[in-house]
Short mmCIF file of C-alpha atoms in Angstrom, two decimals:
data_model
loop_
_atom_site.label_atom_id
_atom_site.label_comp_id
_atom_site.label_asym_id
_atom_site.label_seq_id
_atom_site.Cartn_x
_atom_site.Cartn_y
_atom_site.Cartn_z
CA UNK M 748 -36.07 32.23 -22.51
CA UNK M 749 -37.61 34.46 -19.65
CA UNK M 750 -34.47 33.39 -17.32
CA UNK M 751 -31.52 32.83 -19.59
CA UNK M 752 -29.97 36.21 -18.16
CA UNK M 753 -29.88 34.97 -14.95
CA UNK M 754 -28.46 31.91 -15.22
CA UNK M 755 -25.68 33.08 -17.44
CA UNK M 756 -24.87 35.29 -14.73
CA UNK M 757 -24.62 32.22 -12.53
CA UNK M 758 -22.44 30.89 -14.75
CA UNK M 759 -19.83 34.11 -15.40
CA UNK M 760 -19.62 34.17 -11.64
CA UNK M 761 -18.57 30.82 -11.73
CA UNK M 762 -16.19 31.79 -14.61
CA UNK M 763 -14.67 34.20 -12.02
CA UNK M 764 -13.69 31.59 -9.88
CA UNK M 765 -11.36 29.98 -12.52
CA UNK M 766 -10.09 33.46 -13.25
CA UNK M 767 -8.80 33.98 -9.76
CA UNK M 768 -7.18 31.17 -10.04
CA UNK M 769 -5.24 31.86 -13.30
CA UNK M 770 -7.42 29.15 -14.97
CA UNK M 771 -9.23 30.46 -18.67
CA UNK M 772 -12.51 31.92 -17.25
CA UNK M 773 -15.29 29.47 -17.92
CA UNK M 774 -17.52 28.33 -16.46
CA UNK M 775 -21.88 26.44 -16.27
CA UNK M 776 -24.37 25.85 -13.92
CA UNK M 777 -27.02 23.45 -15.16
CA UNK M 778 -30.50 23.68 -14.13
CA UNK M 779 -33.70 21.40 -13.93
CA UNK M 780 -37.07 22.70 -13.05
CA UNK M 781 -36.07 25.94 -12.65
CA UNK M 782 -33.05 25.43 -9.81
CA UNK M 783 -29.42 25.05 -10.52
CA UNK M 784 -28.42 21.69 -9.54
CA UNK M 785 -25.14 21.92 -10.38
CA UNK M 786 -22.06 24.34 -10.85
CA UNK M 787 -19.04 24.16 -12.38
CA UNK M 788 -15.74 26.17 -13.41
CA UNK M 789 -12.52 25.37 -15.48
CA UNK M 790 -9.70 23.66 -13.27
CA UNK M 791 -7.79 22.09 -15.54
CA UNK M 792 -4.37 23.37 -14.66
CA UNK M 793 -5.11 23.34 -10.71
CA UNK M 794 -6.61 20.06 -11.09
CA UNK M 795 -4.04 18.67 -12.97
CA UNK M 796 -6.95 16.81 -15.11
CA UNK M 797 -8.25 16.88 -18.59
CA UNK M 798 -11.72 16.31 -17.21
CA UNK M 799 -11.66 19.43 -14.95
CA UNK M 800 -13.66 21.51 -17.34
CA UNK M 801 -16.81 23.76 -16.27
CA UNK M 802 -19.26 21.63 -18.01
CA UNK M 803 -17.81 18.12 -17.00
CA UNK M 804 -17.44 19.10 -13.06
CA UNK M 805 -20.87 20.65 -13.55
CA UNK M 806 -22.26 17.43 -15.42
CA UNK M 807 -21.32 15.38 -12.44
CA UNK M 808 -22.41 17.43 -9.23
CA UNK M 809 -25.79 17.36 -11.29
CA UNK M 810 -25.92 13.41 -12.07
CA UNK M 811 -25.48 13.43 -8.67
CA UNK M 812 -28.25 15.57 -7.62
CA UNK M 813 -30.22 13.75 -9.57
CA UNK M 814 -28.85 10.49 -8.76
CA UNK M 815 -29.07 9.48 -12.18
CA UNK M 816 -26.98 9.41 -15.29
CA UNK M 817 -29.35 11.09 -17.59
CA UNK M 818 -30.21 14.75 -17.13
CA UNK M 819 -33.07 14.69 -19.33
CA UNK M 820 -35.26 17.87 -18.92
CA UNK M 821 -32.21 19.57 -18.03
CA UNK M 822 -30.72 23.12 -19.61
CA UNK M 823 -26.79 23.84 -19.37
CA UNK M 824 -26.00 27.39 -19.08
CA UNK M 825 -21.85 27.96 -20.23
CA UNK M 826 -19.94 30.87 -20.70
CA UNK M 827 -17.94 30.01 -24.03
CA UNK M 828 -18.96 27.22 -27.09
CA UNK M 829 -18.05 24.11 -25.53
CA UNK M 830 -15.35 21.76 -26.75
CA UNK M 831 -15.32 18.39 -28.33
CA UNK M 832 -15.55 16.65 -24.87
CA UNK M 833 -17.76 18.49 -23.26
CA UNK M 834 -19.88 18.58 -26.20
CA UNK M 835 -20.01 14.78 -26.08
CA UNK M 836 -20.50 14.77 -22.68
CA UNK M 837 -23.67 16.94 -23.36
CA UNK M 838 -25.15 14.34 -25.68
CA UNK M 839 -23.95 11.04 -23.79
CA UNK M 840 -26.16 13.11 -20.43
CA UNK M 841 -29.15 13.63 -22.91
CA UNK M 842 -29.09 17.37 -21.76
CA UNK M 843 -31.89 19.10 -23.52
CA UNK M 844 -30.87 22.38 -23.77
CA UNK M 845 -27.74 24.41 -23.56
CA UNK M 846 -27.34 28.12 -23.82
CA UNK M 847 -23.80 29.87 -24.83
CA UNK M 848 -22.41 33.46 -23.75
CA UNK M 849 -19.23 33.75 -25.97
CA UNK M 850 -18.37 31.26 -29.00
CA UNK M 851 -14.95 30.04 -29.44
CA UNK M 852 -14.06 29.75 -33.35
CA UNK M 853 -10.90 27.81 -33.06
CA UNK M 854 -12.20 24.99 -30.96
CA UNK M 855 -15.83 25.27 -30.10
CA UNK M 856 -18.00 22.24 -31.13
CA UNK M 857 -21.43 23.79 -30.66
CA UNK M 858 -21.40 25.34 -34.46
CA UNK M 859 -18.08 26.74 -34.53
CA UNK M 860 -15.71 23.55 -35.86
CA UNK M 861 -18.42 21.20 -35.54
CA UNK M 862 -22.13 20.89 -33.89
CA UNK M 863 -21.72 17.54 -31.80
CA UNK M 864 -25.40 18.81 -30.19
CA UNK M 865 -27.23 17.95 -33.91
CA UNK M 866 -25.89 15.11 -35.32
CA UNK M 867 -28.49 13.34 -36.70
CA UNK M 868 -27.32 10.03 -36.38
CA UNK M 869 -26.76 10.31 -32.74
CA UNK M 870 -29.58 8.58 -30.12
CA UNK M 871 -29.67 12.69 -28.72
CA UNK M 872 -29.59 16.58 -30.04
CA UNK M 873 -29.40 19.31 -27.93
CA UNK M 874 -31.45 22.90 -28.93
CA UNK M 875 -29.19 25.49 -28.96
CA UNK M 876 -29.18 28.83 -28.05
CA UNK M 877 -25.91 31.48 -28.27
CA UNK M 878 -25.22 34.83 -27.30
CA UNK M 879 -26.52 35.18 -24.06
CA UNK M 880 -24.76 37.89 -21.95
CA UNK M 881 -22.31 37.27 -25.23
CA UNK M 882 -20.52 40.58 -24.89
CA UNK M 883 -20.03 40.31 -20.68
CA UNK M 884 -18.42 36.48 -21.75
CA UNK M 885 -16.45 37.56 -24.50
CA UNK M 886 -15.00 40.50 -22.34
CA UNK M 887 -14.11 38.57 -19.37
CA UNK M 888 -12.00 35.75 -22.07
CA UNK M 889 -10.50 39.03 -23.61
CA UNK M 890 -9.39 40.57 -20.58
CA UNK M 891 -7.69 37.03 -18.80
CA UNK M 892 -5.80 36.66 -22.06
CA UNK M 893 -4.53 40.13 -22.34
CA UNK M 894 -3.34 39.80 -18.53
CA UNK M 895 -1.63 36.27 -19.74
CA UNK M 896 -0.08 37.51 -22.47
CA UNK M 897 1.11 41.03 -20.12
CA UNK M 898 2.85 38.41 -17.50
CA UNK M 899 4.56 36.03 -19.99
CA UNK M 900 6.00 39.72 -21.82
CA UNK M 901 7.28 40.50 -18.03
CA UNK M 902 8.80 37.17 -17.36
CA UNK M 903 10.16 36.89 -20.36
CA UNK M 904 11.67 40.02 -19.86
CA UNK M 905 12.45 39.44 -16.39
CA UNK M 906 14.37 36.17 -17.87
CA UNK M 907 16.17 37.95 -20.55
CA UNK M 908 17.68 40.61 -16.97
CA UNK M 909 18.52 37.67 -15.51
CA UNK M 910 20.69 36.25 -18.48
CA UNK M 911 22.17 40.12 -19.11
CA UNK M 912 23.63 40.05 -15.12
CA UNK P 1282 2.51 -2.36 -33.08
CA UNK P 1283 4.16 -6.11 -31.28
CA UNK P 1284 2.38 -5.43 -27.92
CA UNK P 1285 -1.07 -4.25 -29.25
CA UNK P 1286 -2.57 -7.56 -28.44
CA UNK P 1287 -1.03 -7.94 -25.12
CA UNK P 1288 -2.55 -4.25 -23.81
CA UNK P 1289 -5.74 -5.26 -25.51
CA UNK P 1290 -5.93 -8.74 -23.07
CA UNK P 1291 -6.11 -6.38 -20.16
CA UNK P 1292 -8.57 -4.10 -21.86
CA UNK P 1293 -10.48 -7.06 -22.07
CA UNK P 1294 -10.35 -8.08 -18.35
CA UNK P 1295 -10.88 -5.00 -17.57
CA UNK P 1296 -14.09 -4.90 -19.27
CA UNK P 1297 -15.12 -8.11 -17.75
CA UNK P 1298 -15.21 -6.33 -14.42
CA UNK P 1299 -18.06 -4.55 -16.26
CA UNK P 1300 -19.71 -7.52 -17.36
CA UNK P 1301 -19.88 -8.76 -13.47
CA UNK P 1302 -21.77 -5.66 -12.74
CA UNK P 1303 -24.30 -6.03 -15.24
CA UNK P 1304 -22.68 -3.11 -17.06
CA UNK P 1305 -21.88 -3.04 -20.90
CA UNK P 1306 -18.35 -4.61 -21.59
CA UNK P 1307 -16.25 -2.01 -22.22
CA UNK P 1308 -12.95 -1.89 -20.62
CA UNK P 1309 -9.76 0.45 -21.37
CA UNK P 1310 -5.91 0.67 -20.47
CA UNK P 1311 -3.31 3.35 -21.22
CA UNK P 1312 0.52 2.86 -21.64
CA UNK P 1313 3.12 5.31 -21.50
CA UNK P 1314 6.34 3.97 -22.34
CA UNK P 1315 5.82 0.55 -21.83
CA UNK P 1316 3.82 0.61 -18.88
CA UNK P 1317 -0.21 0.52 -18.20
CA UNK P 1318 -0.39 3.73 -16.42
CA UNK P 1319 -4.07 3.77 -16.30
CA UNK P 1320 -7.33 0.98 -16.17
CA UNK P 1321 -10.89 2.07 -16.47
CA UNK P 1322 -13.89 -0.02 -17.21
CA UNK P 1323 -17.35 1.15 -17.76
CA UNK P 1324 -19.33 1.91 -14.09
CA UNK P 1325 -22.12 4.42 -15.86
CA UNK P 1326 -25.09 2.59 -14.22
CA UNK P 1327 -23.45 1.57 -10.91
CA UNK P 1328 -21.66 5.07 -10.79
CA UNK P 1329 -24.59 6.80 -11.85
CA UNK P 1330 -22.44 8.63 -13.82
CA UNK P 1331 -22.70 10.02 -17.19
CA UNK P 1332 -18.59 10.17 -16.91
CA UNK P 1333 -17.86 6.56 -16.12
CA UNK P 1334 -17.24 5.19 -19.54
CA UNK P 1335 -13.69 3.40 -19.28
CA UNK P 1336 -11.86 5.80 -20.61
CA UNK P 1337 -12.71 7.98 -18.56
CA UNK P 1338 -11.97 6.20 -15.81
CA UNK P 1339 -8.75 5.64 -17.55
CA UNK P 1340 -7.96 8.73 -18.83
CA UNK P 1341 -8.44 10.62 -14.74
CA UNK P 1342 -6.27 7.92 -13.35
CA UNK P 1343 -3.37 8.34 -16.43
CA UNK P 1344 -3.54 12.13 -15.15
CA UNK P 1345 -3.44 11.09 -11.74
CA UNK P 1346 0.37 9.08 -12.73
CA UNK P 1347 1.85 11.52 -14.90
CA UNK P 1348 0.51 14.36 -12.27
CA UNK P 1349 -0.36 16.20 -15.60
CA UNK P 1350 -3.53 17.00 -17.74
CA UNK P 1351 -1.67 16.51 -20.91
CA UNK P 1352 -0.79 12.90 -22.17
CA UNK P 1353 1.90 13.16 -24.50
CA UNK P 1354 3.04 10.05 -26.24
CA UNK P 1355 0.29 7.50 -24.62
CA UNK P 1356 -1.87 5.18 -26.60
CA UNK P 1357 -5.10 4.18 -25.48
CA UNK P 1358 -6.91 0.18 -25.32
CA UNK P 1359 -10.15 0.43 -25.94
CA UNK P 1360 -12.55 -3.02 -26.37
CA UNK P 1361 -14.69 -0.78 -28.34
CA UNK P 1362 -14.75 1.96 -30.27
CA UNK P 1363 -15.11 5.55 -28.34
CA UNK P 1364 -18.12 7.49 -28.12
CA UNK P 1365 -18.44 10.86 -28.90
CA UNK P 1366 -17.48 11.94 -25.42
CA UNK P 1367 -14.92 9.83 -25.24
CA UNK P 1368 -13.37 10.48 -28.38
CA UNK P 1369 -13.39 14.20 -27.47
CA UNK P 1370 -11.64 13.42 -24.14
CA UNK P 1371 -8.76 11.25 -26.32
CA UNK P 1372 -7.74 14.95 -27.97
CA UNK P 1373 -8.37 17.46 -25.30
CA UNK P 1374 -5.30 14.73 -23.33
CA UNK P 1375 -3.39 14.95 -26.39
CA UNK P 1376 -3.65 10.91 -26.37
CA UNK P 1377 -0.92 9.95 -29.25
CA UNK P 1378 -2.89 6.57 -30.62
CA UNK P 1379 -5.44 5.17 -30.15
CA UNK P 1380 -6.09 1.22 -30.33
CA UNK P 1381 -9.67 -0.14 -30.86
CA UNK P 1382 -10.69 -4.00 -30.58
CA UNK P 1383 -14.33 -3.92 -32.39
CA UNK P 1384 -15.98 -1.02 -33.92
CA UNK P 1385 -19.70 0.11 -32.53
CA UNK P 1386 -21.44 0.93 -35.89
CA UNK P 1387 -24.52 3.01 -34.31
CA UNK P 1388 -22.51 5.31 -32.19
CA UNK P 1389 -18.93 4.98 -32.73
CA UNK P 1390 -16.78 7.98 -33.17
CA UNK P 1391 -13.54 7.26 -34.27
CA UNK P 1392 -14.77 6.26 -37.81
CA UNK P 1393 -18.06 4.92 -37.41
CA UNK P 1394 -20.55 7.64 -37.48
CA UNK P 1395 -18.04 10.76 -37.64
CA UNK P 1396 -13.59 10.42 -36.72
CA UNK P 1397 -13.22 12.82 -34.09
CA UNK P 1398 -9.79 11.85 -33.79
CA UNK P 1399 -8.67 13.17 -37.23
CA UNK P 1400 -10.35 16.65 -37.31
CA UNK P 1401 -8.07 18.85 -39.41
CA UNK P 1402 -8.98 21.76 -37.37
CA UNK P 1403 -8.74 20.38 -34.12
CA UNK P 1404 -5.23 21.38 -32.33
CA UNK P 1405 -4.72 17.58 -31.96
CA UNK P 1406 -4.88 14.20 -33.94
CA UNK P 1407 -5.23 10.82 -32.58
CA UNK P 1408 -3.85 7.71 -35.05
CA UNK P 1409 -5.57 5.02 -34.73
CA UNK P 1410 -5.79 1.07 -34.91
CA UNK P 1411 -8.60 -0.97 -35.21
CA UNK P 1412 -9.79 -4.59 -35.31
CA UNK P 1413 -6.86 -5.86 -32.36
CA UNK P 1414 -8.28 -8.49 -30.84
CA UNK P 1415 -11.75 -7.47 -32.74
CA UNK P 1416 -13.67 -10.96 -32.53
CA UNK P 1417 -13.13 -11.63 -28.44
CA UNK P 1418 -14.15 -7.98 -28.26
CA UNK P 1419 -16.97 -8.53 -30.54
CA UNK P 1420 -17.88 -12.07 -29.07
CA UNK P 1421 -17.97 -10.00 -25.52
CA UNK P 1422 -20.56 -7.25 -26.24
CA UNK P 1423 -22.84 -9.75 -28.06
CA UNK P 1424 -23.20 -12.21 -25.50
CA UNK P 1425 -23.84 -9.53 -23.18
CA UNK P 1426 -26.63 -7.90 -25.34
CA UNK P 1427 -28.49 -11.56 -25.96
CA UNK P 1428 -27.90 -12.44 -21.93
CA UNK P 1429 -29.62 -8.89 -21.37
CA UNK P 1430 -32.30 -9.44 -23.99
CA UNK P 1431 -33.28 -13.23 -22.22
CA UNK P 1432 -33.48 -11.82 -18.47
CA UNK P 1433 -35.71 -8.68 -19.85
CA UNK P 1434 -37.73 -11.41 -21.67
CA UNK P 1435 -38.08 -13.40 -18.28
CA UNK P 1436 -39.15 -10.42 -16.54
CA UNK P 1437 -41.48 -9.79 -18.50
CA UNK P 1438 -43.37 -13.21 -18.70
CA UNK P 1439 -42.96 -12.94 -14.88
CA UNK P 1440 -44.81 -9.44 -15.05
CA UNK P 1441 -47.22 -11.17 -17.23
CA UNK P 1442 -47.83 -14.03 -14.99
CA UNK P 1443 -48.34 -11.83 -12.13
CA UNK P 1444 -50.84 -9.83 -13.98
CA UNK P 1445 -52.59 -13.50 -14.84
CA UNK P 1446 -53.35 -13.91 -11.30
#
């Protein structure tokens, strides 16, 4: 659609937020009638919580908005396939739309391992729509992983000095 | 397991807290070695919240105790059998068993319409028990449904009658 762009952008800069705080870049804004009306970005290690991912926090600043449990009519934009949870989440919220930057093969549950979003036997489907901004997403998951892997090299070398003293 | 029935008794009160909010029955405790570290019962229409099925509920508060997002070696009580959400959130915590009372045929998701707690290619398995305490779980959710069904009815003929006028 005419605006996907520009919410995915939303979205990465939300991403960027978790990726300044060490947290896997991801993150969503979901938006009804043409305004975001609610962001979200992975916190899961700062949190401390299972539930602290981008979709979930942005799930419930939107329910709020709303003041409602059902965000029919609305689209969630996310930077990477979401997982089984989230997935669910997106179903149980009767979200009508969601649009992915990146997928994720090993986990991702929006046509990757699974499609929780078309299961015909569930009371809701979500439409679909990938790739959006998919190289910018991909990039930015790339990058943060490199870096991770870069650190635990140097601490792990740092840790092996240590032992040699 | 010897205390499966016990947990499931305070699953159960915990989804009568739901009942006396006019919410669906569902209620949910989780133990980590030998302890209920976490209680959660079903607040979606009161919370307005897409994310306040019990476990949930549960699941934040079991974080909140073990000050982690991960939890190793817990089992979950559920009254009934997770959703799709729900399910999802069991193996993103890394939830070790879980134990159902009654199954929920049109959406269930530990068995019922799809077992998203034994997906090969998810990074996590759930086992699972069902039927513990299935008929007082059963009994529960189907004299909530037929209490709902007669106070829709009566507002309904009240409509009616006010129409009449």
């Amino acid at each position: 659609m005419e605006n996907d762009e520009k919410y995915m952008r939303e979205a990465i800069r939300q991403a960027k937020k978790a990726y300044a705080l060490d947290e896997v870049p991801i993150g969503c804004v979901i938006v009804y009638e043409g305004k975001i009306i609610g962001r979200g970005y992975n916190r899961r290690t700062v949190d401390k919580s299972t539930l602290a991912h981008a979709e979930l926090l942005a799930i419930r600043k939107a329910g709020k908005k709303l003041d409602d449990w059902r965000l029919d009519g609305c689209t969630m934009y996310v930077t990477l396939e979401p997982c089984q949870m989230c997935a669910g989440a997106i179903i149980q919220a009767r979200i009508k739309r969601v649009v992915v930057g990146c997928m994720n093969p090993k986990a991702g549950c929006a046509g990757s391992i699974l499609n929780l979003l078309d299961v015909e036997r569930f009371n809701h489907q979500a439409e679909l729509t990938t790739g959006v901004l998919e190289e910018e997403c991909s990039e930015m998951m790339k990058r943060f992983f490199r870096e991770l892997r870069e650190r635990q090299k140097k601490m792990k070398a740092a840790g092996n000095a240590d032992y040699g003293k």
